[in-house]
Amino acid sequence: MREAMKAIFRAGYAIWNAMIGLSCDMFADSYRNGKASSLYNTAGDIFGKIAGCTIPIATLFFIIAIYKTVSSTPPEQQARKFLLDTLKYVIILYISSQLWNIIGYIMDFASGITSAINSGGAYGQIDTQNNAVLTSIDNLDLSIGSHGLNIGAYILDALAIVITILVYFIGGLASIVILGATGLTVIGVAFERIIKPLVILPFSTIVLGIGACAGEGERMMWHYGKSLLALALSGAFMITAVQLGNAMFTTYDITGYFMKDPTATGNDIVKALVTIVQVDMTAIIISGLLKSMDSLVAKVFG
């Protein structure tokens, strides 16, 4: 009976551990040197095919800029304005020719920050062999005490044991659902962290070309650059969220707030409920922090 109860919880914990382990690897992965390098190279190939659009687009918006700015400038300043716009156009063309290398430097910088924060290993994993729930099951008293001829006391003891066992079985099934759902949330955030920048990278030259035009184009290029930097740095944010979530879980003992002496015998039903929730809170806290961090990065970097 004990092994059957523990097997259910171990299944849920194994699901969570696999998902958080893969997610931590993805959060800390380097685009250029890690497992995502093949995706990065694919984005680079697409970038090379799209890069040919930069010169005609930049030329088009340069002509628009000439029409909008030079023609509205007083005659004595038109030559100076034309030279400044031409210089900007030349700089943009030069940057576009080196853009992929520049992006690589940015990603290496972001990867260095993530590596400094990540001390190795997956965080937030639940021990599938020795945690509070499994220990509680091992220490569970399934015996019926001696009550003499008091039949009612025997029935109450048996009923308490049955309810406690049901709590663990139902709690184990609920843990599988909770840990599976939160694990999918974490995996979703991890995949978005990897995919999002690689989707927008190939179109960087087009954005740069549009930025050749003054006004709205430059503002769009600025916001694009901030978003790209945010996505490159998101791994560091996510690793920080996972570490803090793990530290929060290990710092606060929820059982102690509900029970004055969690080690005391008796009241096994309350102890079972509180212990199950306490362990599952690891996944709930971490997944919530990751979603909040993802939203924060989007708001801060726009």
CSV table of C-alpha atoms in Angstrom, one decimal:
chain,number,residue,atom,x,y,z
A,1,MET,CA,0.0,0.0,0.0
A,2,ARG,CA,2.8,2.4,0.9
A,3,GLU,CA,4.7,1.7,-2.2
A,4,ALA,CA,1.6,2.2,-4.4
A,5,MET,CA,1.0,5.6,-2.8
A,6,LYS,CA,4.6,6.6,-3.2
A,7,ALA,CA,4.7,5.5,-6.8
A,8,ILE,CA,1.9,7.9,-7.7
A,9,PHE,CA,3.8,10.8,-6.2
A,10,ARG,CA,7.1,9.8,-7.7
A,11,ALA,CA,5.4,9.7,-11.2
A,12,GLY,CA,4.3,13.3,-10.8
A,13,TYR,CA,7.7,14.4,-9.4
A,14,ALA,CA,9.5,12.7,-12.2
A,15,ILE,CA,7.3,14.5,-14.8
A,16,TRP,CA,8.1,17.9,-13.1
A,17,ASN,CA,11.8,17.2,-12.8
A,18,ALA,CA,12.1,16.3,-16.5
A,19,MET,CA,10.4,19.4,-17.6
A,20,ILE,CA,12.2,21.8,-15.2
A,21,GLY,CA,15.5,20.2,-16.0
A,22,LEU,CA,15.0,20.6,-19.8
A,23,SER,CA,13.7,24.2,-19.2
A,24,CYS,CA,16.8,25.2,-17.1
A,25,ASP,CA,19.0,23.8,-19.9
A,26,MET,CA,17.1,25.9,-22.4
A,27,PHE,CA,17.2,29.0,-20.2
A,28,ALA,CA,21.0,28.8,-19.8
A,29,ASP,CA,21.7,27.6,-23.4
A,30,SER,CA,24.0,29.7,-25.6
A,31,TYR,CA,22.5,30.4,-29.0
A,32,ARG,CA,25.9,30.3,-30.7
A,33,ASN,CA,27.6,27.4,-28.9
A,34,GLY,CA,24.9,25.4,-27.2
A,35,LYS,CA,22.2,23.0,-28.4
A,36,ALA,CA,20.4,26.0,-29.9
A,37,SER,CA,23.3,26.6,-32.3
A,38,SER,CA,21.6,24.6,-35.1
A,39,LEU,CA,18.5,26.9,-34.7
A,40,TYR,CA,20.8,29.9,-34.7
A,41,ASN,CA,22.5,28.7,-37.9
A,42,THR,CA,19.2,28.2,-39.6
A,43,ALA,CA,18.2,31.8,-38.6
A,44,GLY,CA,21.6,32.9,-40.0
A,45,ASP,CA,20.8,31.2,-43.3
A,46,ILE,CA,17.5,32.9,-43.6
A,47,PHE,CA,19.1,36.2,-42.5
A,48,GLY,CA,21.5,35.9,-45.5
A,49,LYS,CA,18.7,35.4,-47.9
A,50,ILE,CA,16.8,38.4,-46.6
A,51,ALA,CA,19.8,40.6,-46.2
A,52,GLY,CA,19.7,41.4,-50.0
A,53,CYS,CA,16.6,43.4,-49.4
A,54,THR,CA,18.5,45.9,-47.2
A,55,ILE,CA,20.1,48.0,-49.9
A,56,PRO,CA,16.9,48.6,-52.0
A,57,ILE,CA,14.8,49.3,-48.9
A,58,ALA,CA,17.4,51.6,-47.4
A,59,THR,CA,17.7,53.4,-50.7
A,60,LEU,CA,13.9,53.8,-50.9
A,61,PHE,CA,13.7,55.3,-47.4
A,62,PHE,CA,16.7,57.4,-48.0
A,63,ILE,CA,15.0,58.9,-51.0
A,64,ILE,CA,11.9,59.5,-48.9
A,65,ALA,CA,14.0,61.1,-46.2
A,66,ILE,CA,15.6,63.4,-48.8
A,67,TYR,CA,12.2,64.4,-50.0
A,68,LYS,CA,10.8,65.0,-46.5
A,69,THR,CA,13.8,66.8,-44.9
A,70,VAL,CA,15.9,68.4,-47.5
A,71,SER,CA,13.0,69.8,-49.5
A,72,SER,CA,11.6,71.4,-46.4
A,73,THR,CA,15.0,72.8,-45.2
A,74,PRO,CA,15.9,76.3,-46.0
A,75,PRO,CA,18.1,76.5,-49.2
A,76,GLU,CA,21.2,77.6,-47.4
A,77,GLN,CA,21.0,74.4,-45.2
A,78,GLN,CA,20.0,71.9,-47.9
A,79,ALA,CA,23.6,70.9,-48.8
A,80,ARG,CA,24.5,70.3,-45.2
A,81,LYS,CA,21.3,68.3,-44.6
A,82,PHE,CA,21.9,66.2,-47.7
A,83,LEU,CA,25.5,65.4,-46.5
A,84,LEU,CA,24.2,64.4,-43.1
A,85,ASP,CA,21.5,62.1,-44.5
A,86,THR,CA,24.0,60.6,-46.9
A,87,LEU,CA,26.4,59.9,-44.0
A,88,LYS,CA,23.6,58.2,-42.1
A,89,TYR,CA,22.8,56.2,-45.2
A,90,VAL,CA,26.4,55.0,-45.6
A,91,ILE,CA,26.6,54.1,-41.9
A,92,ILE,CA,23.4,52.1,-42.1
A,93,LEU,CA,24.7,50.2,-45.1
A,94,TYR,CA,28.0,49.4,-43.3
A,95,ILE,CA,26.2,48.3,-40.2
A,96,SER,CA,23.9,46.1,-42.3
A,97,SER,CA,26.9,44.4,-43.8
A,98,GLN,CA,28.2,43.6,-40.3
A,99,LEU,CA,24.8,43.1,-38.6
A,100,TRP,CA,24.9,39.4,-38.1
A,101,ASN,CA,28.3,39.7,-36.4
A,102,ILE,CA,27.1,42.5,-34.2
A,103,ILE,CA,24.0,40.5,-33.2
A,104,GLY,CA,26.4,37.6,-32.3
A,105,TYR,CA,28.3,39.9,-30.0
A,106,ILE,CA,25.1,40.9,-28.3
A,107,MET,CA,24.1,37.3,-27.8
A,108,ASP,CA,27.5,36.4,-26.5
A,109,PHE,CA,27.2,39.3,-24.0
A,110,ALA,CA,23.8,38.1,-22.8
A,111,SER,CA,25.0,34.5,-22.7
A,112,GLY,CA,27.9,35.6,-20.5
A,113,ILE,CA,25.5,37.2,-18.0
A,114,THR,CA,23.3,34.1,-17.9
A,115,SER,CA,26.4,31.8,-17.4
A,116,ALA,CA,27.5,34.0,-14.4
A,117,ILE,CA,24.1,33.6,-12.8
A,118,ASN,CA,23.7,29.9,-13.6
A,119,SER,CA,26.0,27.9,-11.3
A,120,GLY,CA,25.1,24.7,-13.0
A,121,GLY,CA,22.4,22.0,-12.7
A,122,ALA,CA,18.7,22.2,-12.8
A,123,TYR,CA,16.9,24.1,-10.1
A,124,GLY,CA,13.5,23.5,-8.5
A,125,GLN,CA,13.7,19.7,-8.9
A,126,ILE,CA,11.8,17.6,-6.3
A,127,ASP,CA,13.6,14.7,-4.7
A,128,THR,CA,11.8,11.6,-6.0
A,129,GLN,CA,13.3,9.4,-3.3
A,130,ASN,CA,13.4,11.4,-0.1
A,131,ASN,CA,11.0,14.4,0.2
A,132,ALA,CA,8.4,15.4,2.8
A,133,VAL,CA,5.5,13.5,1.2
A,134,LEU,CA,7.4,10.2,0.8
A,135,THR,CA,8.8,10.5,4.3
A,136,SER,CA,5.3,11.2,5.6
A,137,ILE,CA,4.0,8.1,3.9
A,138,ASP,CA,6.9,6.0,5.3
A,139,ASN,CA,6.0,7.3,8.8
A,140,LEU,CA,2.3,6.8,8.3
A,141,ASP,CA,0.6,4.8,11.1
A,142,LEU,CA,-1.8,2.4,9.5
A,143,SER,CA,-2.4,0.3,12.6
A,144,ILE,CA,-5.6,0.3,14.6
A,145,GLY,CA,-5.1,0.8,18.3
A,146,SER,CA,-6.5,-1.3,21.1
A,147,HIS,CA,-9.8,0.1,22.5
A,148,GLY,CA,-11.2,-2.9,24.3
A,149,LEU,CA,-14.9,-3.4,23.7
A,150,ASN,CA,-15.3,0.1,22.3
A,151,ILE,CA,-16.4,-0.8,18.8
A,152,GLY,CA,-17.0,2.8,17.9
A,153,ALA,CA,-13.3,3.7,18.5
A,154,TYR,CA,-12.2,0.8,16.3
A,155,ILE,CA,-14.5,2.1,13.5
A,156,LEU,CA,-13.2,5.7,13.9
A,157,ASP,CA,-9.6,4.5,13.7
A,158,ALA,CA,-10.3,2.4,10.6
A,159,LEU,CA,-12.2,5.3,9.0
A,160,ALA,CA,-9.3,7.7,9.7
A,161,ILE,CA,-6.9,5.3,8.1
A,162,VAL,CA,-9.1,4.8,5.0
A,163,ILE,CA,-9.5,8.6,4.6
A,164,THR,CA,-5.8,9.2,5.1
A,165,ILE,CA,-5.0,6.6,2.4
A,166,LEU,CA,-7.6,8.2,0.1
A,167,VAL,CA,-6.1,11.6,0.7
A,168,TYR,CA,-2.7,10.4,-0.4
A,169,PHE,CA,-4.1,8.6,-3.5
A,170,ILE,CA,-6.2,11.5,-4.6
A,171,GLY,CA,-3.4,14.0,-3.6
A,172,GLY,CA,-1.0,12.0,-5.7
A,173,LEU,CA,-3.3,12.1,-8.8
A,174,ALA,CA,-3.8,15.8,-8.2
A,175,SER,CA,-0.1,16.3,-8.0
A,176,ILE,CA,0.4,14.6,-11.3
A,177,VAL,CA,-2.1,17.0,-12.9
A,178,ILE,CA,-0.7,20.1,-11.1
A,179,LEU,CA,2.9,19.3,-11.8
A,180,GLY,CA,2.2,18.3,-15.4
A,181,ALA,CA,0.3,21.5,-16.1
A,182,THR,CA,2.9,23.8,-14.4
A,183,GLY,CA,5.7,21.9,-16.2
A,184,LEU,CA,4.0,22.5,-19.5
A,185,THR,CA,3.8,26.2,-18.6
A,186,VAL,CA,7.5,26.3,-17.8
A,187,ILE,CA,8.4,24.4,-21.0
A,188,GLY,CA,6.3,26.9,-23.0
A,189,VAL,CA,8.2,29.8,-21.5
A,190,ALA,CA,11.5,28.0,-22.3
A,191,PHE,CA,10.6,27.4,-25.9
A,192,GLU,CA,9.5,31.0,-26.4
A,193,ARG,CA,12.8,32.2,-24.9
A,194,ILE,CA,14.6,30.1,-27.6
A,195,ILE,CA,12.4,30.7,-30.5
A,196,LYS,CA,11.3,34.4,-30.3
A,197,PRO,CA,14.6,36.1,-31.0
A,198,LEU,CA,15.4,33.6,-33.8
A,199,VAL,CA,12.1,34.5,-35.5
A,200,ILE,CA,12.8,38.2,-35.5
A,201,LEU,CA,16.6,38.0,-36.2
A,202,PRO,CA,16.4,37.3,-40.0
A,203,PHE,CA,14.3,40.5,-40.5
A,204,SER,CA,16.8,42.7,-38.7
A,205,THR,CA,18.3,44.1,-41.9
A,206,ILE,CA,14.8,45.1,-43.2
A,207,VAL,CA,14.2,47.0,-39.9
A,208,LEU,CA,17.6,48.6,-40.3
A,209,GLY,CA,16.7,49.6,-43.8
A,210,ILE,CA,13.4,51.2,-42.7
A,211,GLY,CA,15.4,53.0,-40.0
A,212,ALA,CA,17.2,54.9,-42.8
A,213,CYS,CA,14.1,57.1,-42.8
A,214,ALA,CA,13.9,59.6,-40.1
A,215,GLY,CA,11.0,59.8,-37.6
A,216,GLU,CA,8.9,56.7,-37.1
A,217,GLY,CA,11.4,54.4,-38.7
A,218,GLU,CA,14.1,55.3,-36.2
A,219,ARG,CA,11.7,54.9,-33.2
A,220,MET,CA,10.7,51.5,-34.6
A,221,MET,CA,14.3,50.4,-35.0
A,222,TRP,CA,15.0,51.5,-31.4
A,223,HIS,CA,12.1,49.5,-30.0
A,224,TYR,CA,13.1,46.5,-32.2
A,225,GLY,CA,16.7,46.7,-30.8
A,226,LYS,CA,15.4,46.8,-27.2
A,227,SER,CA,13.1,43.8,-27.8
A,228,LEU,CA,16.0,41.8,-29.3
A,229,LEU,CA,18.2,42.6,-26.3
A,230,ALA,CA,15.4,41.6,-23.9
A,231,LEU,CA,15.0,38.3,-25.6
A,232,ALA,CA,18.7,37.7,-25.6
A,233,LEU,CA,18.8,38.5,-21.9
A,234,SER,CA,15.7,36.6,-21.0
A,235,GLY,CA,17.6,33.5,-20.1
A,236,ALA,CA,19.3,35.3,-17.2
A,237,PHE,CA,15.9,36.6,-16.0
A,238,MET,CA,14.5,33.1,-16.1
A,239,ILE,CA,17.4,31.4,-14.3
A,240,THR,CA,17.1,34.1,-11.6
A,241,ALA,CA,13.3,33.4,-11.2
A,242,VAL,CA,13.9,29.7,-10.9
A,243,GLN,CA,16.7,30.1,-8.3
A,244,LEU,CA,14.6,32.6,-6.3
A,245,GLY,CA,11.6,30.3,-6.4
A,246,ASN,CA,13.6,27.4,-5.2
A,247,ALA,CA,15.1,29.4,-2.4
A,248,MET,CA,11.7,30.6,-1.4
A,249,PHE,CA,10.4,27.1,-1.2
A,250,THR,CA,13.3,25.8,0.9
A,251,THR,CA,13.2,28.9,3.2
A,252,TYR,CA,9.6,28.8,4.3
A,253,ASP,CA,8.2,25.6,5.9
A,254,ILE,CA,4.4,25.7,5.2
A,255,THR,CA,3.8,22.7,7.5
A,256,GLY,CA,5.0,24.7,10.5
A,257,TYR,CA,2.4,27.4,10.0
A,258,PHE,CA,-0.5,24.8,10.1
A,259,MET,CA,0.8,22.4,12.7
A,260,LYS,CA,2.7,23.4,15.9
A,261,ASP,CA,4.5,20.1,15.9
A,262,PRO,CA,4.6,18.5,12.4
A,263,THR,CA,6.5,15.5,13.7
A,264,ALA,CA,3.9,14.6,16.3
A,265,THR,CA,1.7,11.6,15.8
A,266,GLY,CA,-2.0,11.8,15.1
A,267,ASN,CA,-3.9,14.2,12.8
A,268,ASP,CA,-2.5,12.4,9.8
A,269,ILE,CA,-5.2,13.7,7.5
A,270,VAL,CA,-4.2,17.4,8.0
A,271,LYS,CA,-0.6,16.5,7.9
A,272,ALA,CA,-1.1,14.7,4.6
A,273,LEU,CA,-2.9,17.6,3.0
A,274,VAL,CA,-0.4,20.2,4.2
A,275,THR,CA,2.6,18.1,3.2
A,276,ILE,CA,1.3,17.4,-0.3
A,277,VAL,CA,0.5,21.1,-0.9
A,278,GLN,CA,3.9,22.1,0.4
A,279,VAL,CA,5.9,20.0,-2.1
A,280,ASP,CA,3.6,20.9,-5.0
A,281,MET,CA,4.2,24.6,-4.1
A,282,THR,CA,7.7,24.3,-5.6
A,283,ALA,CA,6.2,23.9,-9.1
A,284,ILE,CA,3.5,26.4,-8.5
A,285,ILE,CA,5.8,29.1,-7.2
A,286,ILE,CA,8.4,28.6,-9.9
A,287,SER,CA,5.9,28.5,-12.8
A,288,GLY,CA,4.2,31.7,-11.5
A,289,LEU,CA,7.5,33.5,-11.2
A,290,LEU,CA,8.5,32.5,-14.7
A,291,LYS,CA,5.3,33.8,-16.2
A,292,SER,CA,5.7,37.1,-14.2
A,293,MET,CA,9.3,37.4,-15.2
A,294,ASP,CA,8.3,36.9,-18.9
A,295,SER,CA,5.7,39.6,-18.6
A,296,LEU,CA,8.1,41.9,-16.8
A,297,VAL,CA,10.8,41.6,-19.5
A,298,ALA,CA,8.2,42.5,-22.1
A,299,LYS,CA,7.1,45.5,-20.2
A,300,VAL,CA,10.5,46.8,-19.2
A,301,PHE,CA,12.1,46.4,-22.6
A,302,GLY,CA,9.0,47.1,-24.7
